């Protein structure tokens, strides 16, 4: 994966914002705390794009190498994607976008997702783990309406599953928003495909990454209207996360891809 991605990255014109946050994350992990990175997702090359950016521009060469990426099931089956999976720490889940593709398989897929969350809780109890997670459950795509590569909406329920896993573990888990502008490295098809074997094109391109301040869920909840129910609170937390990502995404030129 790195041999494939590295020659495609225009480092001289790439961007890395939030280097102070990266240093804080590295220290928290060294102290035995855990970190969850909530990010948008643009291609299967994102882990390698992150590795290149954070090791060269971010000053944290080991961070991505040690990160556990929460990935879709296709990382194990798609012949194009598999090389990007090799050498990475992965936990796989079936996203809502594909869990109903084969109705007879849905119970098995749901059981797999529950096992993955249990493993995540166990990792948090061990301490010192960084988990990269895309609450959208899929890749960003170019909008036919705006012509821009838009950040895919985050799923409030997916974010809550990760938040509850952190709470159930009883360990210290810090959440950070991250924006990625990696679309041009390996753009996804314009439409969501059920079948494997998507036609893809790659190109030499600058990339961008930004990390925002640690999220304070208690502060977000405190700003909610009096009497807000749990569904409203979940939506507020999710909205805050995606707003942070979109703001940083614009700062690194994501909408200009």
CSV table of C-alpha atoms in Angstrom, one decimal:
chain,number,residue,atom,x,y,z
A,1,UNK,CA,0.0,0.0,0.0
A,2,UNK,CA,2.7,2.5,0.9
A,3,UNK,CA,4.7,1.6,-2.2
A,4,UNK,CA,1.6,2.3,-4.2
A,5,UNK,CA,0.5,5.6,-2.5
A,6,UNK,CA,3.8,7.3,-1.8
A,7,UNK,CA,4.7,8.2,-5.4
A,8,UNK,CA,1.2,9.7,-5.9
A,9,UNK,CA,1.5,12.3,-3.1
A,10,UNK,CA,2.6,15.8,-3.9
A,11,UNK,CA,4.1,16.5,-0.5
A,12,UNK,CA,5.4,20.0,-1.4
A,13,UNK,CA,1.8,21.2,-1.8
A,14,UNK,CA,0.1,19.1,0.9
A,15,UNK,CA,-1.2,20.4,4.1
A,16,UNK,CA,-1.2,19.3,7.8
A,17,UNK,CA,-3.0,21.4,10.4
A,18,UNK,CA,-3.4,20.8,14.1
A,19,UNK,CA,0.2,19.6,14.8
A,20,UNK,CA,-0.2,20.6,18.4
A,21,UNK,CA,-3.2,18.3,18.7
A,22,UNK,CA,-1.2,15.5,17.2
A,23,UNK,CA,1.5,15.9,19.9
A,24,UNK,CA,-1.2,15.9,22.6
A,25,UNK,CA,-2.7,12.7,21.2
A,26,UNK,CA,0.8,11.1,21.1
A,27,UNK,CA,1.3,12.0,24.7
A,28,UNK,CA,-2.1,10.7,25.8
A,29,UNK,CA,-1.4,7.4,24.2
A,30,UNK,CA,2.0,7.2,25.9
A,31,UNK,CA,0.2,7.8,29.2
A,32,UNK,CA,-2.0,4.8,28.6
A,33,UNK,CA,-5.1,6.7,27.6
A,34,UNK,CA,-7.0,5.8,24.4
A,35,UNK,CA,-7.9,8.1,21.5
A,36,UNK,CA,-10.8,7.9,18.9
A,37,UNK,CA,-10.4,9.9,15.8
A,38,UNK,CA,-13.7,10.8,14.1
A,39,UNK,CA,-13.0,11.5,10.5
A,40,UNK,CA,-14.5,11.8,7.0
A,41,UNK,CA,-13.4,9.1,4.6
A,42,UNK,CA,-12.5,9.6,1.0
A,43,UNK,CA,-10.7,6.5,-0.3
A,44,UNK,CA,-9.3,3.1,0.6
A,45,UNK,CA,-5.9,4.8,0.5
A,46,UNK,CA,-6.7,7.0,3.6
A,47,UNK,CA,-4.6,5.0,6.1
A,48,UNK,CA,-1.6,5.3,3.8
A,49,UNK,CA,-2.3,8.9,3.0
A,50,UNK,CA,-2.4,9.6,6.7
A,51,UNK,CA,0.8,7.7,7.3
A,52,UNK,CA,2.6,9.8,4.7
A,53,UNK,CA,1.2,13.1,5.9
A,54,UNK,CA,1.6,12.5,9.7
A,55,UNK,CA,5.1,11.0,9.4
A,56,UNK,CA,6.5,13.8,7.1
A,57,UNK,CA,4.5,16.9,7.9
A,58,UNK,CA,2.9,16.1,11.2
A,59,UNK,CA,5.9,15.1,13.2
A,60,UNK,CA,4.4,11.9,14.6
A,61,UNK,CA,5.9,9.1,12.5
A,62,UNK,CA,4.6,6.2,14.7
A,63,UNK,CA,1.0,7.4,15.2
A,64,UNK,CA,-0.6,6.1,12.1
A,65,UNK,CA,1.5,2.9,12.1
A,66,UNK,CA,0.0,2.0,15.5
A,67,UNK,CA,-3.5,3.2,14.8
A,68,UNK,CA,-6.4,0.7,14.5
A,69,UNK,CA,-8.6,1.6,11.5
A,70,UNK,CA,-12.3,0.7,11.7
A,71,UNK,CA,-13.0,-0.4,8.1
A,72,UNK,CA,-15.7,-1.8,6.0
A,73,UNK,CA,-15.9,-5.5,5.1
A,74,UNK,CA,-14.7,-4.8,1.5
A,75,UNK,CA,-11.1,-4.4,2.8
A,76,UNK,CA,-11.0,-8.2,3.0
A,77,UNK,CA,-12.6,-9.1,-0.3
A,78,UNK,CA,-12.1,-6.4,-3.0
A,79,UNK,CA,-8.9,-7.2,-5.0
A,80,UNK,CA,-8.1,-3.5,-5.4
A,81,UNK,CA,-8.6,-2.8,-1.7
A,82,UNK,CA,-6.7,-5.8,-0.2
A,83,UNK,CA,-3.2,-4.4,-0.9
A,84,UNK,CA,-4.2,-1.3,1.0
A,85,UNK,CA,-5.2,-3.4,4.0
A,86,UNK,CA,-1.9,-5.3,4.3
A,87,UNK,CA,0.3,-4.0,7.0
A,88,UNK,CA,-2.5,-2.1,8.7
A,89,UNK,CA,-4.2,-2.7,12.1
A,90,UNK,CA,-7.9,-3.2,11.1
A,91,UNK,CA,-11.2,-3.9,12.7
A,92,UNK,CA,-14.0,-4.5,10.3
A,93,UNK,CA,-17.7,-3.7,10.4
A,94,UNK,CA,-20.6,-3.9,7.9
A,95,UNK,CA,-21.9,-0.4,7.2
A,96,UNK,CA,-25.6,0.4,7.0
A,97,UNK,CA,-25.1,1.0,3.3
A,98,UNK,CA,-24.2,-2.6,2.6
A,99,UNK,CA,-25.6,-4.6,5.5
A,100,UNK,CA,-28.9,-5.3,3.6
A,101,UNK,CA,-27.2,-6.2,0.3
A,102,UNK,CA,-27.8,-9.9,1.1
A,103,UNK,CA,-30.8,-10.2,3.4
A,104,UNK,CA,-30.1,-13.8,4.4
A,105,UNK,CA,-26.6,-12.7,5.6
A,106,UNK,CA,-27.9,-9.8,7.7
A,107,UNK,CA,-28.0,-11.6,11.1
A,108,UNK,CA,-24.4,-12.9,10.6
A,109,UNK,CA,-23.3,-9.4,9.7
A,110,UNK,CA,-25.0,-7.9,12.7
A,111,UNK,CA,-23.4,-10.5,15.0
A,112,UNK,CA,-20.0,-9.6,13.4
A,113,UNK,CA,-20.5,-6.0,14.2
A,114,UNK,CA,-21.4,-6.7,17.8
A,115,UNK,CA,-18.2,-8.8,18.2
A,116,UNK,CA,-16.1,-5.9,16.7
A,117,UNK,CA,-17.5,-3.5,19.3
A,118,UNK,CA,-16.7,-6.0,22.1
A,119,UNK,CA,-13.1,-6.2,20.8
A,120,UNK,CA,-13.0,-2.4,20.8
A,121,UNK,CA,-14.0,-2.3,24.4
A,122,UNK,CA,-11.3,-4.8,25.3
A,123,UNK,CA,-8.7,-2.7,23.5
A,124,UNK,CA,-9.8,0.4,25.4
A,125,UNK,CA,-9.4,-1.5,28.7
A,126,UNK,CA,-5.8,-2.4,27.7
A,127,UNK,CA,-5.1,1.3,27.1
A,128,UNK,CA,-2.8,3.1,24.8
A,129,UNK,CA,-4.8,2.5,21.7
A,130,UNK,CA,-5.8,4.9,18.9
A,131,UNK,CA,-8.9,4.0,16.8
A,132,UNK,CA,-9.7,5.8,13.5
A,133,UNK,CA,-13.4,5.8,12.8
A,134,UNK,CA,-15.6,7.3,10.0
A,135,UNK,CA,-19.1,7.8,11.4
A,136,UNK,CA,-20.4,8.3,7.9
A,137,UNK,CA,-20.0,4.6,7.2
A,138,UNK,CA,-18.8,5.3,3.7
A,139,UNK,CA,-16.7,7.5,1.4
A,140,UNK,CA,-17.3,11.1,0.5
A,141,UNK,CA,-18.4,11.6,-3.1
A,142,UNK,CA,-18.7,14.5,-5.6
A,143,UNK,CA,-22.1,16.1,-5.4
A,144,UNK,CA,-24.1,16.4,-8.7
A,145,UNK,CA,-25.7,19.5,-7.3
A,146,UNK,CA,-22.7,21.4,-6.0
A,147,UNK,CA,-19.9,19.8,-8.1
A,148,UNK,CA,-17.9,19.7,-4.9
A,149,UNK,CA,-16.6,16.7,-3.0
A,150,UNK,CA,-18.9,17.0,0.0
A,151,UNK,CA,-18.3,15.5,3.5
A,152,UNK,CA,-20.7,12.6,3.8
A,153,UNK,CA,-23.2,13.0,6.7
A,154,UNK,CA,-22.2,11.4,10.0
A,155,UNK,CA,-24.5,8.7,11.4
A,156,UNK,CA,-25.5,9.7,15.0
A,157,UNK,CA,-26.1,6.1,15.9
A,158,UNK,CA,-22.7,5.0,14.7
A,159,UNK,CA,-21.1,7.7,16.8
A,160,UNK,CA,-23.1,6.7,19.9
A,161,UNK,CA,-22.0,3.0,19.5
A,162,UNK,CA,-18.4,4.1,19.7
A,163,UNK,CA,-19.1,6.5,22.5
A,164,UNK,CA,-20.9,3.8,24.5
A,165,UNK,CA,-18.1,1.3,23.8
A,166,UNK,CA,-15.7,3.9,25.4
A,167,UNK,CA,-18.0,4.3,28.4
A,168,UNK,CA,-18.6,0.6,28.9
A,169,UNK,CA,-14.8,0.0,28.9
A,170,UNK,CA,-14.4,2.1,32.0
A,171,UNK,CA,-11.1,3.5,30.5
A,172,UNK,CA,-10.1,7.0,29.5
A,173,UNK,CA,-10.9,7.7,25.9
A,174,UNK,CA,-10.4,11.0,24.2
A,175,UNK,CA,-12.3,11.9,21.0
A,176,UNK,CA,-10.8,14.2,18.3
A,177,UNK,CA,-12.3,15.3,15.0
A,178,UNK,CA,-10.2,15.0,11.8
A,179,UNK,CA,-10.7,16.2,8.3
A,180,UNK,CA,-9.1,14.5,5.3
A,181,UNK,CA,-8.8,15.8,1.7
A,182,UNK,CA,-7.5,12.7,-0.1
A,183,UNK,CA,-10.2,12.3,-2.7
A,184,UNK,CA,-8.0,12.7,-5.8
A,185,UNK,CA,-5.6,10.0,-4.7
A,186,UNK,CA,-8.1,7.2,-5.5
A,187,UNK,CA,-11.6,8.7,-6.2
A,188,UNK,CA,-14.5,6.4,-5.5
A,189,UNK,CA,-17.2,5.7,-8.1
A,190,UNK,CA,-19.8,8.4,-8.5
A,191,UNK,CA,-22.5,6.0,-7.2
A,192,UNK,CA,-22.5,3.4,-4.4
A,193,UNK,CA,-21.8,0.0,-5.9
A,194,UNK,CA,-23.0,-3.3,-4.4
A,195,UNK,CA,-20.7,-5.5,-6.4
A,196,UNK,CA,-16.9,-5.8,-6.1
A,197,UNK,CA,-14.5,-4.7,-8.9
A,198,UNK,CA,-15.2,-1.0,-9.2
A,199,UNK,CA,-13.4,0.8,-12.0
A,200,UNK,CA,-10.9,3.3,-10.4
A,201,UNK,CA,-8.4,5.9,-11.5
A,202,UNK,CA,-5.4,7.2,-9.5
A,203,UNK,CA,-3.5,10.5,-9.9
A,204,UNK,CA,-0.6,12.5,-8.5
A,205,UNK,CA,-2.1,14.9,-6.1
A,206,UNK,CA,-1.5,17.1,-3.0
A,207,UNK,CA,-3.3,15.9,0.2
A,208,UNK,CA,-4.6,17.5,3.3
A,209,UNK,CA,-5.3,16.6,6.9
A,210,UNK,CA,-6.4,18.6,9.9
A,211,UNK,CA,-7.0,17.7,13.6
A,212,UNK,CA,-9.3,19.7,15.8
A,213,UNK,CA,-9.6,20.2,19.5
A,214,UNK,CA,-10.7,17.3,21.7
A,215,UNK,CA,-14.4,17.0,21.8
A,216,UNK,CA,-16.2,17.7,25.1
A,217,UNK,CA,-19.5,15.7,25.0
A,218,UNK,CA,-20.6,17.1,28.4
A,219,UNK,CA,-20.2,20.6,27.2
A,220,UNK,CA,-22.2,19.7,24.0
A,221,UNK,CA,-25.0,18.2,26.2
A,222,UNK,CA,-25.1,21.2,28.4
A,223,UNK,CA,-25.9,23.5,25.5
A,224,UNK,CA,-28.9,21.3,24.5
A,225,UNK,CA,-32.4,22.7,25.1
A,226,UNK,CA,-33.9,21.8,28.5
A,227,UNK,CA,-35.7,18.5,28.4
A,228,UNK,CA,-33.9,17.3,25.3
A,229,UNK,CA,-34.3,13.5,25.0
A,230,UNK,CA,-31.5,11.1,24.2
A,231,UNK,CA,-32.2,11.1,20.5
A,232,UNK,CA,-31.8,14.9,20.4
A,233,UNK,CA,-28.6,14.7,22.4
A,234,UNK,CA,-27.1,12.1,20.1
A,235,UNK,CA,-28.0,14.3,17.1
A,236,UNK,CA,-26.4,17.3,18.8
A,237,UNK,CA,-23.1,15.4,19.4
A,238,UNK,CA,-23.1,14.2,15.9
A,239,UNK,CA,-23.8,17.6,14.4
A,240,UNK,CA,-21.0,19.1,16.4
A,241,UNK,CA,-18.6,16.5,15.2
A,242,UNK,CA,-19.4,16.9,11.5
A,243,UNK,CA,-19.5,20.7,11.8
A,244,UNK,CA,-15.9,20.6,13.2
A,245,UNK,CA,-14.8,18.3,10.3
A,246,UNK,CA,-16.5,20.4,7.7
A,247,UNK,CA,-14.8,23.6,9.0
A,248,UNK,CA,-11.4,22.0,8.9
A,249,UNK,CA,-12.1,20.3,5.6
A,250,UNK,CA,-12.7,23.8,4.0
A,251,UNK,CA,-9.5,25.0,5.7
A,252,UNK,CA,-7.4,22.3,3.9
A,253,UNK,CA,-9.0,22.9,0.6
A,254,UNK,CA,-11.3,19.9,0.6
A,255,UNK,CA,-14.0,21.6,-1.4
A,256,UNK,CA,-11.5,22.6,-4.1
A,257,UNK,CA,-10.6,19.0,-5.0
